[in-house]
Coordinates of C-alpha atoms and ligand atoms in Angstrom, one line a residue:
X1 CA -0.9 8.8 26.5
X2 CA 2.3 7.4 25.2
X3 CA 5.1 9.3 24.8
X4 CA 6.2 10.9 21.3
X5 CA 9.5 9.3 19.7
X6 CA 9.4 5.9 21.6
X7 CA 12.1 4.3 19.4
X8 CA 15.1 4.5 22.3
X9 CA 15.0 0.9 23.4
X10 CA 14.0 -0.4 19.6
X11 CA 17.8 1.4 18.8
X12 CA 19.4 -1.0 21.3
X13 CA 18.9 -4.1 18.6
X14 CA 22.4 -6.6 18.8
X15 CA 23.4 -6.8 15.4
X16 CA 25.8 -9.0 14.2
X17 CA 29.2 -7.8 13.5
X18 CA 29.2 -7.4 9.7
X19 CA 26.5 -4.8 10.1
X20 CA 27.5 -2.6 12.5
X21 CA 28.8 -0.1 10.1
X22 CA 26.3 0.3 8.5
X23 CA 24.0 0.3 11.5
X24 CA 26.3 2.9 13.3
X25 CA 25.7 5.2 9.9
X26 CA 22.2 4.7 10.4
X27 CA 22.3 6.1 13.7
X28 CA 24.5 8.5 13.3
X29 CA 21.8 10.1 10.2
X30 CA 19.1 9.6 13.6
X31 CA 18.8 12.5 14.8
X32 CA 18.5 14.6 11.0
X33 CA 16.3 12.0 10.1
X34 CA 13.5 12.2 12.9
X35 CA 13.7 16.1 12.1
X36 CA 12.2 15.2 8.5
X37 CA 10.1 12.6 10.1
X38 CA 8.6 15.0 12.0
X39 CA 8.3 17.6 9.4
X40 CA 6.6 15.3 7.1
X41 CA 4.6 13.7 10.0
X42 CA 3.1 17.3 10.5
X43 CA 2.2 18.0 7.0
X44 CA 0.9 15.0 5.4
X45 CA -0.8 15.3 1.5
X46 CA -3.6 13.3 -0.1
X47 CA -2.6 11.4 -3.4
X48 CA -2.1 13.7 -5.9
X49 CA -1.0 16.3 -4.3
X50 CA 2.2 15.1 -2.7
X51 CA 4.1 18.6 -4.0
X52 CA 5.6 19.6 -0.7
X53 CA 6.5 16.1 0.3
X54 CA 8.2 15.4 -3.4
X55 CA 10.0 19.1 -2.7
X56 CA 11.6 17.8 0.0
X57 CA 12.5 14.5 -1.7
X58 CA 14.0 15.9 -4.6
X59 CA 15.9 18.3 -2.8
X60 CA 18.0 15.7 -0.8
X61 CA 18.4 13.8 -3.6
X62 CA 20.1 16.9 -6.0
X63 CA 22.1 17.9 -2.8
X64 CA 23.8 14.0 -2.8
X65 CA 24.3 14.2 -6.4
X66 CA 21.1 11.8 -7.9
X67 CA 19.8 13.5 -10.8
X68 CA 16.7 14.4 -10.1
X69 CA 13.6 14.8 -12.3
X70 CA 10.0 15.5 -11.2
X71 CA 6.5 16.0 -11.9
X72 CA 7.1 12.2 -13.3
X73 CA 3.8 10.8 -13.5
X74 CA 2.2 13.9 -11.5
X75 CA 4.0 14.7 -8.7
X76 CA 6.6 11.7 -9.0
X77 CA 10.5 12.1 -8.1
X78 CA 12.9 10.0 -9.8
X79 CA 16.6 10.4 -8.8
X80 CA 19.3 8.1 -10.5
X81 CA 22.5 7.7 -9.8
X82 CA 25.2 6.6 -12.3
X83 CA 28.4 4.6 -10.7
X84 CA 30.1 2.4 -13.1
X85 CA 29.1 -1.0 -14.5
X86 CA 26.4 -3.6 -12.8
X87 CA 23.0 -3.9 -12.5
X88 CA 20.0 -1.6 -12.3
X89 CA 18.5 -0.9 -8.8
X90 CA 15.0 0.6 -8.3
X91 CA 13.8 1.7 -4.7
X92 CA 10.8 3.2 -4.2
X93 CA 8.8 5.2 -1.1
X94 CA 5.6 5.9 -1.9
X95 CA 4.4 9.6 -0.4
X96 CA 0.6 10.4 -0.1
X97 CA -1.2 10.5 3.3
X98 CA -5.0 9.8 4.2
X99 CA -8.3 11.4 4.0
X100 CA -8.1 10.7 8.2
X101 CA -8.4 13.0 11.2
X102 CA -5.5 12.1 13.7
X103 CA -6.1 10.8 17.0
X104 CA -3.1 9.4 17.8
X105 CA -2.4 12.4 20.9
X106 CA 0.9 13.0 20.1
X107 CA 2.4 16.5 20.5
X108 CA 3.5 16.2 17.1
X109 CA 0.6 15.0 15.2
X110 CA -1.1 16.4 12.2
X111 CA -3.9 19.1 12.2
X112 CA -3.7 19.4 8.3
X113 CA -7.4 19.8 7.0
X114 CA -8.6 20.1 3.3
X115 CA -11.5 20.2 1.6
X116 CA -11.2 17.2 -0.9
X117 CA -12.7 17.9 -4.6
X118 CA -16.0 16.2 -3.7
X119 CA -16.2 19.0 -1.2
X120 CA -15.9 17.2 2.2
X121 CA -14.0 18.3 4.8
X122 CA -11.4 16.0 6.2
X123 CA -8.5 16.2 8.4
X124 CA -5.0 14.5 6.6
X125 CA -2.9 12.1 8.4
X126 CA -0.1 9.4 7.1
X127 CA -1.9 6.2 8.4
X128 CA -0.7 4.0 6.7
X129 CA 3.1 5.8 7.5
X130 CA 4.0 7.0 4.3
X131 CA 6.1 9.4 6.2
X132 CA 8.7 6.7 7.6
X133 CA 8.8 5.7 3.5
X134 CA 10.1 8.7 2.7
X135 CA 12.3 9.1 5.6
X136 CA 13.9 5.8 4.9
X137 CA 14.2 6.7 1.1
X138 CA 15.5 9.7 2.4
X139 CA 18.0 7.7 4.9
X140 CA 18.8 5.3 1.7
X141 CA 19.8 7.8 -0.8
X142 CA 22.3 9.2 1.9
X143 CA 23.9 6.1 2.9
X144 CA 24.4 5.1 -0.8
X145 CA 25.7 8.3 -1.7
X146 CA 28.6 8.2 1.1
X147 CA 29.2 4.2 0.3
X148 CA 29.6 5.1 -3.5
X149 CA 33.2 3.0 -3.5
X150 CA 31.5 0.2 -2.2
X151 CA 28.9 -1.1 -5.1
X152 CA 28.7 -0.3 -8.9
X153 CA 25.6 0.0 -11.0
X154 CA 23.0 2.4 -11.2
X155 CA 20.5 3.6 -8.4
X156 CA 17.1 4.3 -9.5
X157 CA 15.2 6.3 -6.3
X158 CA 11.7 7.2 -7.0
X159 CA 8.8 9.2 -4.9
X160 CA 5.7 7.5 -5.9
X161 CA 2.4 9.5 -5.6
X162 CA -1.5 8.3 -5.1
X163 CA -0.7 4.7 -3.8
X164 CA -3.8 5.1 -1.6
X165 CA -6.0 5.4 -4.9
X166 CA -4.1 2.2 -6.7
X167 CA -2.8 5.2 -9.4
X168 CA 1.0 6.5 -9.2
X169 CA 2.5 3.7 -9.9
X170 CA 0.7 3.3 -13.4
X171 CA 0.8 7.0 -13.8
X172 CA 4.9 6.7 -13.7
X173 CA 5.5 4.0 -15.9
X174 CA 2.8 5.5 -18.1
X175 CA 5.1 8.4 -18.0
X176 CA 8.4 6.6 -19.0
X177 CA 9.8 5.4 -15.7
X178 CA 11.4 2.5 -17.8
X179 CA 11.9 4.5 -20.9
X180 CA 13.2 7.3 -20.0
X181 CA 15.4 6.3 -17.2
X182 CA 17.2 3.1 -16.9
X183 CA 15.2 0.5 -16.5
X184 CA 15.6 -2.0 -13.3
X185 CA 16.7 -5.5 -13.1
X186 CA 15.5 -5.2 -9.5
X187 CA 12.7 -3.3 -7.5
X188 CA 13.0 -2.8 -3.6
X189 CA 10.6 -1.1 -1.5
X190 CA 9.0 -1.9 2.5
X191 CA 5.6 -0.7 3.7
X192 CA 5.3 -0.3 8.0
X193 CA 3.3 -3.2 9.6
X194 CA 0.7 -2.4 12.0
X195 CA 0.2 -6.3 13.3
X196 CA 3.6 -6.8 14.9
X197 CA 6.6 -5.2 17.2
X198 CA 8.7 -2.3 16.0
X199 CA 12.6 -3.9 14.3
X200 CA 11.2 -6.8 12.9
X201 CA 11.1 -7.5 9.6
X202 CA 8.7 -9.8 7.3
X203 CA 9.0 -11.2 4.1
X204 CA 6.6 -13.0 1.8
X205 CA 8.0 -15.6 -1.2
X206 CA 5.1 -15.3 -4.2
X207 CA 2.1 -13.2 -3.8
X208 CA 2.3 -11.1 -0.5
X209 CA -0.3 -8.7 -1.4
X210 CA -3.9 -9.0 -3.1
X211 CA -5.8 -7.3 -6.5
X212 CA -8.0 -4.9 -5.8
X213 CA -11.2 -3.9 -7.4
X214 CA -14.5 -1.7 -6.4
X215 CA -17.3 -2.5 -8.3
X216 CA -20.4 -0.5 -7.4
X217 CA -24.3 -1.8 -9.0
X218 CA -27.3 -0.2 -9.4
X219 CA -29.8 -1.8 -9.0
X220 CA -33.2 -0.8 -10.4
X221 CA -36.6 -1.7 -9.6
X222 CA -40.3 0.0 -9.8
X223 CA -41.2 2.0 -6.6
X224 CA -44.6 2.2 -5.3
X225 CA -46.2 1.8 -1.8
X226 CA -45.0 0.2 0.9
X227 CA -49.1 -1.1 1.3
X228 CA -49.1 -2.8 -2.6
X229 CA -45.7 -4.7 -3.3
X230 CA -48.0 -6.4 -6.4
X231 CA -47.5 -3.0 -8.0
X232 CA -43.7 -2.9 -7.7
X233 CA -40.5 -4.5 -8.1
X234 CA -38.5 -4.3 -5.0
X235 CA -35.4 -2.7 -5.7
X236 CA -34.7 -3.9 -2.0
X237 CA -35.4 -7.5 -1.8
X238 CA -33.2 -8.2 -5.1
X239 CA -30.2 -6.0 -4.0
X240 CA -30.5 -8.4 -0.8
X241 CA -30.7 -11.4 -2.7
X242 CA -27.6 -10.5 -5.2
X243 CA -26.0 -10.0 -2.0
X244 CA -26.5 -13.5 -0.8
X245 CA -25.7 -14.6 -4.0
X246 CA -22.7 -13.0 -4.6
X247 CA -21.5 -14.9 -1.4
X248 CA -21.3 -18.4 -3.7
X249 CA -18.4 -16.8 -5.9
X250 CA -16.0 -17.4 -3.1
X251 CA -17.4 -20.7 -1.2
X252 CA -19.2 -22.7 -4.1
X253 CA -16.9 -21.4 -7.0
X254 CA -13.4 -20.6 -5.7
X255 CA -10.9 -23.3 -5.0
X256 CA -11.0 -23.8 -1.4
X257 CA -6.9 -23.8 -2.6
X258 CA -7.5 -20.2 -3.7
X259 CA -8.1 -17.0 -2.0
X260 CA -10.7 -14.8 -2.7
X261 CA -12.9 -12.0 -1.0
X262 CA -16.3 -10.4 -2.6
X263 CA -17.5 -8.2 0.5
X264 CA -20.7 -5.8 0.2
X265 CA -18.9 -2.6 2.2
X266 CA -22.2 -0.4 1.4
X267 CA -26.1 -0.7 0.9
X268 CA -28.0 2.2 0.2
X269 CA -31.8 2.1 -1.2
X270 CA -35.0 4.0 0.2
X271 CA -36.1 6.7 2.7
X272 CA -39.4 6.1 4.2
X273 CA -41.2 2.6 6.1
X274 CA -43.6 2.8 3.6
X275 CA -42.3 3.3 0.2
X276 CA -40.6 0.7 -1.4
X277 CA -37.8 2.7 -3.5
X278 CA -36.9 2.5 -7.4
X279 CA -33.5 2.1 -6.6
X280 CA -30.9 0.3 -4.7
X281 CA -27.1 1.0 -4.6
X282 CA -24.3 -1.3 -3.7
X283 CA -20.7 -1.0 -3.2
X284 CA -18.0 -4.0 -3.3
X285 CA -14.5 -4.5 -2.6
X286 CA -13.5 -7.6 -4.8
X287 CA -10.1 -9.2 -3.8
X288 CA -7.6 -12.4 -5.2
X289 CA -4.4 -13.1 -6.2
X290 CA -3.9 -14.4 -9.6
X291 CA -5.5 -12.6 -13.0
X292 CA -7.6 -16.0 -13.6
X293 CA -9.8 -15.7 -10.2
X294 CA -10.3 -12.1 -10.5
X295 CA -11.5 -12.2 -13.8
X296 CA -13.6 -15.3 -12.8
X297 CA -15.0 -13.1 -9.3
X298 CA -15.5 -10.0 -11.6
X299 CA -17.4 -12.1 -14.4
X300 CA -19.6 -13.7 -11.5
X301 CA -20.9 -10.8 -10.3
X302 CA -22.2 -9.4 -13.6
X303 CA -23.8 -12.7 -14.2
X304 CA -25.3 -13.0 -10.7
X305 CA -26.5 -9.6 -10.9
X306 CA -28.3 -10.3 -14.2
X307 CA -29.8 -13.6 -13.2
X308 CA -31.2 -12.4 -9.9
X309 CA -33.0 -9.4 -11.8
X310 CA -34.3 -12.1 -14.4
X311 CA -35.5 -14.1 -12.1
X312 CA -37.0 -11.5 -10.0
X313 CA -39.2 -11.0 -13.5
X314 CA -36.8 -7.5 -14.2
X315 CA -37.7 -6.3 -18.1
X316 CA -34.8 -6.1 -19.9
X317 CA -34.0 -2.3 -19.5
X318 CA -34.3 -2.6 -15.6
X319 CA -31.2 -4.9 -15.6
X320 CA -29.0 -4.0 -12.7
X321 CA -26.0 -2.0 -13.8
X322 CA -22.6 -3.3 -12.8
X323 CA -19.6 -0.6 -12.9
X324 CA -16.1 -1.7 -12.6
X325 CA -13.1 0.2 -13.7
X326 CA -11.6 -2.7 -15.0
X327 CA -7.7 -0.7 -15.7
X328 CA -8.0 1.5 -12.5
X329 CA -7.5 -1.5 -10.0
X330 CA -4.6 -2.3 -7.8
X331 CA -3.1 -5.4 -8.8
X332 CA -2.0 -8.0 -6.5
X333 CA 1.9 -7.7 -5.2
X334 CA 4.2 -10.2 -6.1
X335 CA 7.4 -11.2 -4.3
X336 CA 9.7 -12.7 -7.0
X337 CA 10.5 -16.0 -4.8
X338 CA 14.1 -17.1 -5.7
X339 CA 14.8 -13.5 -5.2
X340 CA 12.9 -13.1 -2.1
X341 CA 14.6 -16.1 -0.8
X342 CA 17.9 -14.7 -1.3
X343 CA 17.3 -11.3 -0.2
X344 CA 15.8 -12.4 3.1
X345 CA 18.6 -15.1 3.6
X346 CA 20.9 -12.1 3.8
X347 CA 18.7 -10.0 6.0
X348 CA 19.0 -12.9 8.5
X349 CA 22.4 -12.5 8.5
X350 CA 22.9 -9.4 9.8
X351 CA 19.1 -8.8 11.6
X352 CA 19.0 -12.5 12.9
X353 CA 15.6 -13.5 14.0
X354 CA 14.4 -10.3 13.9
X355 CA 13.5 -11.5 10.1
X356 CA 10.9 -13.8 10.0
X357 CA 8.4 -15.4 6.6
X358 CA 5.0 -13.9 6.8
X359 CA 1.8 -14.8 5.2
X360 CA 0.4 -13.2 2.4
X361 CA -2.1 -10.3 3.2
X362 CA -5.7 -9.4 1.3
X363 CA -4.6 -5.7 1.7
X364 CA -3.6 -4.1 -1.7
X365 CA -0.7 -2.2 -2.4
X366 CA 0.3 -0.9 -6.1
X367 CA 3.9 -1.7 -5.6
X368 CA 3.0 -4.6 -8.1
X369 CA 2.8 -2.7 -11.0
X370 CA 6.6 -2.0 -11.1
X371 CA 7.2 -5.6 -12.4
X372 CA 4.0 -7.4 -14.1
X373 CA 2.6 -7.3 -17.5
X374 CA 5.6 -6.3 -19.8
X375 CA 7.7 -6.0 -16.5
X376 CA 7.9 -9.1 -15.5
X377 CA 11.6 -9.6 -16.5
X378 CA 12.0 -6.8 -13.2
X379 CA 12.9 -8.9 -9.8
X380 CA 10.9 -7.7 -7.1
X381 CA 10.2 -7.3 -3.7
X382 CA 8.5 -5.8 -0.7
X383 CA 9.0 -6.1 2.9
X384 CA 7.3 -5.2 6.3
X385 CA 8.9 -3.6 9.1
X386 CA 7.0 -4.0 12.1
X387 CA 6.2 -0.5 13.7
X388 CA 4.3 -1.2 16.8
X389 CA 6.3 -0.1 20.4
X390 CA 7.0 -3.2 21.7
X391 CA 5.5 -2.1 25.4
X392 CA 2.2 -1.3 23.1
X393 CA 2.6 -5.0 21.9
X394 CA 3.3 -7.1 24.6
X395 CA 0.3 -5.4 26.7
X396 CA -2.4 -5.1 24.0
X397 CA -1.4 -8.9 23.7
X398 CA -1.5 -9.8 27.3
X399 CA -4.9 -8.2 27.6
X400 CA -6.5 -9.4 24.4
X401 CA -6.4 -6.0 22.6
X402 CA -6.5 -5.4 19.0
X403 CA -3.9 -3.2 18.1
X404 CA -4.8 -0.1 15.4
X405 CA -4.1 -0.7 12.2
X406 CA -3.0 0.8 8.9
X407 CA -5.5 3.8 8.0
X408 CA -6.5 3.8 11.7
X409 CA -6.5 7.6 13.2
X410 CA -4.8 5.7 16.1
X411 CA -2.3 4.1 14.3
X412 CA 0.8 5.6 15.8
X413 CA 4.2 3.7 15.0
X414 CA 7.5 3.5 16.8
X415 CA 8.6 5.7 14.0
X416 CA 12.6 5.8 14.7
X417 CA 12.6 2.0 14.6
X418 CA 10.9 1.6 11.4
X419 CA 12.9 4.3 10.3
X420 CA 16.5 3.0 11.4
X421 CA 15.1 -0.8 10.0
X422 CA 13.9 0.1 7.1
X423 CA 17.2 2.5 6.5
X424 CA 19.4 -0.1 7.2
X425 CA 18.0 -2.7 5.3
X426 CA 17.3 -1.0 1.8
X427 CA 21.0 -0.1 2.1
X428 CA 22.2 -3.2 2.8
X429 CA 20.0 -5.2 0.0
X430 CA 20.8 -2.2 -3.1
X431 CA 24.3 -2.7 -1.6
X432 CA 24.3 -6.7 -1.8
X433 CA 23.0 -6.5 -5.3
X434 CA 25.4 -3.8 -6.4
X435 CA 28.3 -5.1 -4.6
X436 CA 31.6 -4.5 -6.5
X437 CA 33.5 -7.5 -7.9
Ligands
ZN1 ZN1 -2.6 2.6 2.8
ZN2 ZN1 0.6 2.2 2.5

């Protein structure tokens, strides 16, 4: 079993002389720091319910002198800090943990259960590390606050809720976030990376992260028995054939220059050999990058869906029925690239090669939503910081091991790396972009 708080070798990073200030802060916030960590670590809360964890948020913020207001899109927390002319500066953490039971071993892990509102009972965890988010924002806000002489502008810290479920951040701007408090030029955030060592930090020019849709279809057909398929219409063999289908929308009618993922997660129909059911149920996760391919992937599937049922002689009200909540998605993230550019130039300068250019990811992430549509004026950008112990790395790689990853009960970062990073970096970019004369 590894150890708890492996971070004390990841703390012994070189860092150029220009950021040791700042990096000497960091550590000396360390020690208060891991003590929220921990806190938050223990008592993880699904999406919508992030009270406790927005408590805790708020309450740091008032005591550095943010203004704080809350319950901002449900349980968001948006703390602004006035100090004199410049630009407009948006970070954000995002707060909700994971309908996932811990098995990560540590002394300190979460043993938080609920019963969710479909009534199943789950154990909570932060696995996809929330809780070093918040910590960071947490480590942010108090390293502004004590640099106030050394930027002007304004400082716009929000606690977003319900990432997991692609929600808070539409539920906050739908609540005024750029209405009723100042609106930003630029938006800063990082998410923890599961795929490489703790320290390092990734960025991504253009789209890093994908869109996001579930589409579920019903498809119906006639029952009967298993004995005399001439008497039905097999719910069974046209749900497999829309699912062979559907496969074309990405190899015959994508760009090969695009990307684009239709996968059939789930496949329910029937309960006995011998009776062919009236019913078959499907479940999708449909992923891209630009608006034009998703609409073009979501469009496909409708069509294929109906054209299959035709073809399998379907009468018109047995069509399969194709549900897609076409507003609730997550839409793809994108890095503003000039901006991204320039932001991880300066990272380099004071991280070095711990900063490297990753590749763009088919995971989702609602950070997006903070600058497209009617926000696309907004600058934006979201990095990685690498949370695997590097001991953990180097082994699982020397012996062909796939490491756990985000939403894994396993998934157990280097926590006071990420945290000290991810401090130290949101700093120093809000401080770059804010930096007086
Ligand atoms: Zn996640
Ligand atoms: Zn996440």
């Amino acid at each position: 079993m590894r150890s708890l708080w492996m971070g004390v070798a990841a703390l012994a990073f070189a860092a150029p002389v220009a950021a040791q200030d700042l990096g000497g802060e960091v550590q000396k916030q360390m020690p208060s720091l891991m003590t929220i960590y921990k806190d938050l670590h223990a008592n993880p809360e699904l999406s919508f319910m992030e009270v406790r964890s927005a408590g805790i948020l708020a309450a740091e913020a008032r005591k550095l002198g943010f203004t704080v207001t809350e319950k901002v899109g449900g349980t968001g927390v948006v703390a602004v800090m006035k100090n004199g002319p410049g630009p407009v500066v948006l970070i954000r953490a995002d707060m909700d943990g994971l309908p996932v039971t811990e098995q990560t071993g540590w002394p300190g892990a979460s043993k938080v259960r609920v019963t969710t509102k479909e009534g199943v009972e789950t154990g909570v965890m932060h696995a996809c590390g929330h809780d070093t988010h918040m910590t960071a924002w947490i480590g942010t806000a108090r390293l502004m606050a004590a640099n106030k002489d050394k930027w002007s502008g304004t400082l716009v810290m929000i606690g977003q809720p319900a990432e997991e479920r692609g929600a808070g951040a539409r539920m906050m701007l739908a609540d005024g976030l750029y209405t009723r408090f100042p609106k930003p030029e630029y938006a800063i955030a990082f998410h923890d990376a599961a795929g490489f060592p703790a320290g390092m930090i990734g960025y991504t020019p253009g789209y890093a992260l994908a869109n996001v849709d579930s589409v579920d279809i019903l498809v119906k057909g006639l029952g009967g028995h298993g004995a005399y398929p001439q008497a039905t219409k097999d719910p069974i063999v046209l749900a497999s054939r829309i699912v062979t289908s559907l496969q074309t929308l990405v190899s015959r009618e994508t760009s090969p220059l695009d990307s684009a993922v239709v996968t059939v997660g789930s496949f329910h129909a029937g309960a006995k050999h011998n009776i062919i059911p009236d019913e078959a149920k499907l479940q999708l996760t449909v992923r891209s990058y630009t608006d034009e391919v998703r609409t073009r992937l979501l469009d496909g599937i409708a069509r294929i869906a109906k054209g299959e049922a035709i073809a399998a002689g379907m009468p018109e009200d047995k069509m399969p029925v194709v549900s897609v909540e076409k507003d609730e998605y997550t839409p793809a993230t994108f890095n503003t690239p000039e901006f991204t550019g320039e932001m991880a130039a300066y990272l380099k300068t004071r991280f070095g090669e711990r900063v490297v250019q990753l590749p763009p990811v088919m995971g989702g992430e609602d950070f997006g939503r903070f600058s497209r549509d009617e926000n696309k004026d907004v600058k934006s950008l979201i990095i990685w910081v690498g949370g695997v112990p590097q001991a953990e790395f180097d082994a699982a790689k020397k012996e062909g091991r796939t490491l756990p990853s985000l939403h894994s009960p396993f998934w157990a970062p280097d926590a006071p790396a990420v945290i000290s990073t991810a401090t130290e970096a949101l700093t120093s970019m809000a401080m770059k972009l804010m930096a007086k004369g």
